[in-house]
């Protein structure tokens, strides 16, 4: 329902944009064709409306992109029928609670290092000058795409640079990444065990059903022979 609502809002916004764009094109067509005298205020008014339409277009694209992601997430429910993918989906569902707690711990440590970088390097490095810039730069260090080098950190604060750089990479990248993988591996193995147990149970039930059917046929044949 949420996805359907987002799609409807996106479509409505798109219709509004198209109608206003048509009016704008018709207006400028009349201007260049000399159909009427147009003042500067009229042009500025239409440009202001066009700017608001650009904001509406951005909103439409944002809603459409979110709706697209949600559609694909909902499509994962249908992948449960595929043996391998269904096992992965069940493992992710089981690991949701531990991963949520892990995410809180990870975010807490991440912002601690970001704030440490802002305090230590913000006075010298522009990438750490504000709290938001420090968060983005720390995220870039996490993914290995930071424009700030280790030498830049040492030039800003040599003592803290050593602690910040190595502790961040050891804690955030090595330790926490392996903890994340360990959580997924544990629940994936648990899902495999449950699947195998269910298969064994179904096979035993099918075998018992077959034996029961054979015994019933023998009991029906014995009175007939008598």
mmCIF file of C-alpha atoms in Angstrom:
data_model
loop_
_atom_site.group_PDB
_atom_site.id
_atom_site.type_symbol
_atom_site.label_atom_id
_atom_site.label_comp_id
_atom_site.label_asym_id
_atom_site.label_seq_id
_atom_site.Cartn_x
_atom_site.Cartn_y
_atom_site.Cartn_z
ATOM 1 C CA UNK A 1 0.000 0.000 0.000
ATOM 2 C CA UNK A 2 2.838 2.380 0.811
ATOM 3 C CA UNK A 3 4.486 1.653 -2.523
ATOM 4 C CA UNK A 4 1.202 2.177 -4.375
ATOM 5 C CA UNK A 5 0.689 5.503 -2.596
ATOM 6 C CA UNK A 6 4.175 6.699 -3.532
ATOM 7 C CA UNK A 7 3.628 5.723 -7.150
ATOM 8 C CA UNK A 8 0.292 7.588 -7.267
ATOM 9 C CA UNK A 9 1.875 10.716 -5.759
ATOM 10 C CA UNK A 10 4.692 10.526 -8.304
ATOM 11 C CA UNK A 11 2.250 10.167 -11.178
ATOM 12 C CA UNK A 12 0.135 13.084 -9.957
ATOM 13 C CA UNK A 13 3.230 15.268 -9.644
ATOM 14 C CA UNK A 14 4.277 14.277 -13.151
ATOM 15 C CA UNK A 15 0.875 15.286 -14.543
ATOM 16 C CA UNK A 16 1.097 18.686 -12.844
ATOM 17 C CA UNK A 17 4.568 19.225 -14.303
ATOM 18 C CA UNK A 18 3.437 18.317 -17.796
ATOM 19 C CA UNK A 19 0.406 20.644 -17.659
ATOM 20 C CA UNK A 20 2.474 23.567 -16.404
ATOM 21 C CA UNK A 21 5.204 22.894 -18.962
ATOM 22 C CA UNK A 22 2.565 22.953 -21.712
ATOM 23 C CA UNK A 23 1.325 26.347 -20.460
ATOM 24 C CA UNK A 24 4.884 27.636 -20.367
ATOM 25 C CA UNK A 25 5.579 26.469 -23.917
ATOM 26 C CA UNK A 26 2.339 28.034 -25.138
ATOM 27 C CA UNK A 27 3.214 31.288 -23.392
ATOM 28 C CA UNK A 28 6.653 31.587 -24.992
ATOM 29 C CA UNK A 29 5.170 30.563 -28.327
ATOM 30 C CA UNK A 30 2.855 33.551 -28.137
ATOM 31 C CA UNK A 31 5.773 35.770 -27.150
ATOM 32 C CA UNK A 32 7.899 34.848 -30.160
ATOM 33 C CA UNK A 33 4.988 34.819 -32.580
ATOM 34 C CA UNK A 34 4.002 38.352 -31.598
ATOM 35 C CA UNK A 35 0.484 37.313 -30.687
ATOM 36 C CA UNK A 36 0.304 39.706 -27.751
ATOM 37 C CA UNK A 37 2.361 42.288 -25.920
ATOM 38 C CA UNK A 38 4.146 40.764 -22.959
ATOM 39 C CA UNK A 39 5.715 42.727 -20.137
ATOM 40 C CA UNK A 40 8.830 41.857 -18.205
ATOM 41 C CA UNK A 41 6.713 41.128 -15.138
ATOM 42 C CA UNK A 42 4.793 38.484 -17.088
ATOM 43 C CA UNK A 43 8.014 36.773 -18.092
ATOM 44 C CA UNK A 44 9.383 36.878 -14.530
ATOM 45 C CA UNK A 45 6.140 35.435 -13.196
ATOM 46 C CA UNK A 46 6.281 32.540 -15.620
ATOM 47 C CA UNK A 47 9.956 31.950 -14.742
ATOM 48 C CA UNK A 48 9.058 31.825 -11.059
ATOM 49 C CA UNK A 49 6.382 29.259 -11.826
ATOM 50 C CA UNK A 50 8.905 27.321 -13.903
ATOM 51 C CA UNK A 51 11.318 27.301 -10.946
ATOM 52 C CA UNK A 52 8.592 25.889 -8.705
ATOM 53 C CA UNK A 53 7.931 23.244 -11.349
ATOM 54 C CA UNK A 54 11.626 22.323 -11.270
ATOM 55 C CA UNK A 55 11.278 21.728 -7.526
ATOM 56 C CA UNK A 56 8.198 19.627 -8.189
ATOM 57 C CA UNK A 57 10.155 17.653 -10.779
ATOM 58 C CA UNK A 58 12.874 16.967 -8.226
ATOM 59 C CA UNK A 59 10.228 15.818 -5.764
ATOM 60 C CA UNK A 60 8.707 13.563 -8.413
ATOM 61 C CA UNK A 61 12.062 11.949 -9.192
ATOM 62 C CA UNK A 62 12.749 11.435 -5.486
ATOM 63 C CA UNK A 63 9.398 9.755 -4.870
ATOM 64 C CA UNK A 64 9.747 7.644 -8.015
ATOM 65 C CA UNK A 65 13.219 6.454 -7.020
ATOM 66 C CA UNK A 66 12.043 5.492 -3.504
ATOM 67 C CA UNK A 67 9.018 3.695 -4.939
ATOM 68 C CA UNK A 68 11.265 1.771 -7.333
ATOM 69 C CA UNK A 69 13.477 0.540 -4.509
ATOM 70 C CA UNK A 70 10.442 -0.502 -2.460
ATOM 71 C CA UNK A 71 9.020 -2.431 -5.402
ATOM 72 C CA UNK A 72 12.226 -4.440 -5.712
ATOM 73 C CA UNK A 73 12.327 -5.028 -1.947
ATOM 74 C CA UNK A 74 8.770 -6.350 -2.041
ATOM 75 C CA UNK A 75 9.748 -8.559 -4.971
ATOM 76 C CA UNK A 76 12.170 -10.356 -2.652
ATOM 77 C CA UNK A 77 9.163 -12.029 -1.044
ATOM 78 C CA UNK A 78 8.568 -13.948 -4.275
ATOM 79 C CA UNK A 79 12.161 -15.175 -4.311
ATOM 80 C CA UNK A 80 11.484 -17.357 -1.267
ATOM 81 C CA UNK A 81 10.267 -20.074 -3.626
ATOM 82 C CA UNK A 82 13.712 -20.253 -5.229
ATOM 83 C CA UNK A 83 15.739 -22.667 -3.023
ATOM 84 C CA UNK A 84 19.025 -20.745 -2.771
ATOM 85 C CA UNK A 85 17.565 -17.233 -2.818
ATOM 86 C CA UNK A 86 14.765 -18.243 -0.456
ATOM 87 C CA UNK A 87 17.359 -19.494 2.005
ATOM 88 C CA UNK A 88 19.155 -16.157 1.821
ATOM 89 C CA UNK A 89 15.933 -14.195 2.347
ATOM 90 C CA UNK A 90 15.026 -16.304 5.394
ATOM 91 C CA UNK A 91 18.529 -15.804 6.799
ATOM 92 C CA UNK A 92 18.210 -12.028 6.425
ATOM 93 C CA UNK A 93 14.806 -12.085 8.138
ATOM 94 C CA UNK A 94 16.191 -14.053 11.068
ATOM 95 C CA UNK A 95 19.237 -11.767 11.347
ATOM 96 C CA UNK A 96 17.159 -8.570 11.331
ATOM 97 C CA UNK A 97 17.207 -8.053 15.116
ATOM 98 C CA UNK A 98 20.946 -8.718 15.653
ATOM 99 C CA UNK A 99 21.823 -6.617 12.614
ATOM 100 C CA UNK A 100 19.735 -3.747 14.000
ATOM 101 C CA UNK A 101 21.665 -3.825 17.274
ATOM 102 C CA UNK A 102 24.917 -4.094 15.337
ATOM 103 C CA UNK A 103 23.925 -1.065 13.249
ATOM 104 C CA UNK A 104 23.376 1.031 16.378
ATOM 105 C CA UNK A 105 26.817 0.087 17.669
ATOM 106 C CA UNK A 106 28.408 0.770 14.300
ATOM 107 C CA UNK A 107 26.738 4.185 13.926
ATOM 108 C CA UNK A 108 27.757 5.102 17.482
ATOM 109 C CA UNK A 109 31.434 4.331 16.821
ATOM 110 C CA UNK A 110 31.304 5.909 13.372
ATOM 111 C CA UNK A 111 30.033 9.236 14.691
ATOM 112 C CA UNK A 112 32.557 9.075 17.543
ATOM 113 C CA UNK A 113 35.421 8.929 15.027
ATOM 114 C CA UNK A 114 33.787 11.584 12.842
ATOM 115 C CA UNK A 115 33.500 13.956 15.784
ATOM 116 C CA UNK A 116 37.055 13.160 16.847
ATOM 117 C CA UNK A 117 38.248 14.079 13.348
ATOM 118 C CA UNK A 118 36.230 17.286 13.384
ATOM 119 C CA UNK A 119 37.768 18.392 16.691
ATOM 120 C CA UNK A 120 41.333 17.382 15.795
ATOM 121 C CA UNK A 121 41.578 18.300 12.116
ATOM 122 C CA UNK A 122 38.745 20.781 11.543
ATOM 123 C CA UNK A 123 40.842 23.847 12.227
ATOM 124 C CA UNK A 124 43.273 22.950 9.410
ATOM 125 C CA UNK A 125 41.478 20.676 6.934
ATOM 126 C CA UNK A 126 38.382 21.927 5.143
ATOM 127 C CA UNK A 127 37.069 18.370 4.818
ATOM 128 C CA UNK A 128 36.708 18.224 8.613
ATOM 129 C CA UNK A 129 35.792 21.885 9.160
ATOM 130 C CA UNK A 130 32.114 21.191 9.932
ATOM 131 C CA UNK A 131 30.374 18.254 11.561
ATOM 132 C CA UNK A 132 28.597 17.275 8.347
ATOM 133 C CA UNK A 133 31.844 17.477 6.357
ATOM 134 C CA UNK A 134 33.579 15.359 8.983
ATOM 135 C CA UNK A 135 30.846 12.701 8.697
ATOM 136 C CA UNK A 136 31.122 12.618 4.902
ATOM 137 C CA UNK A 137 34.931 12.476 4.988
ATOM 138 C CA UNK A 138 34.864 9.672 7.555
ATOM 139 C CA UNK A 139 32.424 7.769 5.320
ATOM 140 C CA UNK A 140 34.808 8.271 2.403
ATOM 141 C CA UNK A 141 37.630 6.822 4.508
ATOM 142 C CA UNK A 142 35.381 3.874 5.287
ATOM 143 C CA UNK A 143 34.831 3.125 1.592
ATOM 144 C CA UNK A 144 38.365 4.019 0.533
ATOM 145 C CA UNK A 145 37.502 7.046 -1.623
ATOM 146 C CA UNK A 146 38.626 9.884 0.640
ATOM 147 C CA UNK A 147 40.386 12.805 -0.994
ATOM 148 C CA UNK A 148 42.234 13.504 2.264
ATOM 149 C CA UNK A 149 45.437 11.518 2.625
ATOM 150 C CA UNK A 150 47.181 10.253 5.715
ATOM 151 C CA UNK A 151 49.887 12.889 5.179
ATOM 152 C CA UNK A 152 47.216 15.598 5.318
ATOM 153 C CA UNK A 153 46.031 14.242 8.663
ATOM 154 C CA UNK A 154 49.582 14.203 10.005
ATOM 155 C CA UNK A 155 50.120 17.776 8.846
ATOM 156 C CA UNK A 156 47.015 18.856 10.756
ATOM 157 C CA UNK A 157 47.703 16.925 13.956
ATOM 158 C CA UNK A 158 50.454 14.314 13.869
ATOM 159 C CA UNK A 159 49.659 12.642 17.205
ATOM 160 C CA UNK A 160 45.918 12.280 16.730
ATOM 161 C CA UNK A 161 46.342 11.349 13.055
ATOM 162 C CA UNK A 162 48.112 8.104 13.978
ATOM 163 C CA UNK A 163 45.471 7.175 16.554
ATOM 164 C CA UNK A 164 42.515 8.211 14.408
ATOM 165 C CA UNK A 165 43.667 6.539 11.203
ATOM 166 C CA UNK A 166 44.727 3.186 12.634
ATOM 167 C CA UNK A 167 42.015 2.847 15.261
ATOM 168 C CA UNK A 168 39.324 3.716 12.728
ATOM 169 C CA UNK A 169 40.579 1.171 10.225
ATOM 170 C CA UNK A 170 41.015 -1.523 12.865
ATOM 171 C CA UNK A 171 37.639 -0.969 14.552
ATOM 172 C CA UNK A 172 35.341 0.098 11.728
ATOM 173 C CA UNK A 173 36.803 -1.834 8.826
ATOM 174 C CA UNK A 174 38.430 -4.963 10.242
ATOM 175 C CA UNK A 175 36.582 -5.765 13.475
ATOM 176 C CA UNK A 176 33.060 -4.523 12.747
ATOM 177 C CA UNK A 177 33.055 -5.762 9.153
ATOM 178 C CA UNK A 178 33.993 -9.255 10.325
ATOM 179 C CA UNK A 179 31.328 -9.116 13.039
ATOM 180 C CA UNK A 180 28.765 -8.244 10.365
ATOM 181 C CA UNK A 181 29.870 -11.172 8.201
ATOM 182 C CA UNK A 182 29.842 -13.492 11.243
ATOM 183 C CA UNK A 183 26.238 -12.553 12.080
ATOM 184 C CA UNK A 184 25.083 -13.262 8.526
ATOM 185 C CA UNK A 185 27.044 -16.512 8.384
ATOM 186 C CA UNK A 186 25.562 -17.742 11.661
ATOM 187 C CA UNK A 187 21.966 -17.154 10.622
ATOM 188 C CA UNK A 188 22.600 -18.492 7.130
ATOM 189 C CA UNK A 189 23.918 -21.724 8.634
ATOM 190 C CA UNK A 190 20.923 -21.822 10.998
ATOM 191 C CA UNK A 191 18.554 -21.435 8.058
ATOM 192 C CA UNK A 192 20.336 -24.282 6.273
ATOM 193 C CA UNK A 193 19.910 -26.550 9.315
ATOM 194 C CA UNK A 194 16.216 -25.704 9.556
ATOM 195 C CA UNK A 195 15.760 -26.394 5.850
ATOM 196 C CA UNK A 196 17.504 -29.760 6.109
ATOM 197 C CA UNK A 197 15.473 -30.670 9.200
ATOM 198 C CA UNK A 198 12.251 -29.750 7.418
ATOM 199 C CA UNK A 199 13.226 -31.838 4.394
ATOM 200 C CA UNK A 200 14.015 -34.819 6.628
ATOM 201 C CA UNK A 201 10.686 -34.386 8.420
ATOM 202 C CA UNK A 202 8.785 -34.225 5.133
ATOM 203 C CA UNK A 203 10.598 -37.313 3.853
ATOM 204 C CA UNK A 204 9.799 -39.230 7.049
ATOM 205 C CA UNK A 205 6.176 -38.162 6.848
ATOM 206 C CA UNK A 206 5.983 -39.295 3.245
ATOM 207 C CA UNK A 207 7.566 -42.647 4.134
ATOM 208 C CA UNK A 208 5.170 -43.160 7.050
ATOM 209 C CA UNK A 209 2.273 -42.320 4.780
ATOM 210 C CA UNK A 210 3.424 -44.894 2.254
ATOM 211 C CA UNK A 211 3.846 -47.614 4.915
ATOM 212 C CA UNK A 212 0.463 -46.799 6.392
ATOM 213 C CA UNK A 213 -1.164 -47.115 2.993
ATOM 214 C CA UNK A 214 0.439 -50.526 2.449
ATOM 215 C CA UNK A 215 -0.708 -51.822 5.828
ATOM 216 C CA UNK A 216 -4.237 -50.590 5.169
ATOM 217 C CA UNK A 217 -4.341 -52.437 1.856
ATOM 218 C CA UNK A 218 -3.151 -55.640 3.555
ATOM 219 C CA UNK A 219 -5.858 -55.325 6.216
ATOM 220 C CA UNK A 220 -8.481 -54.895 3.506
ATOM 221 C CA UNK A 221 -7.204 -57.969 1.635
ATOM 222 C CA UNK A 222 -7.216 -60.273 4.698
ATOM 223 C CA UNK A 223 -11.044 -60.269 5.193
ATOM 224 C CA UNK A 224 -11.481 -60.817 1.474
ATOM 225 C CA UNK A 225 -9.211 -63.905 1.552
ATOM 226 C CA UNK A 226 -11.052 -65.243 4.593
#
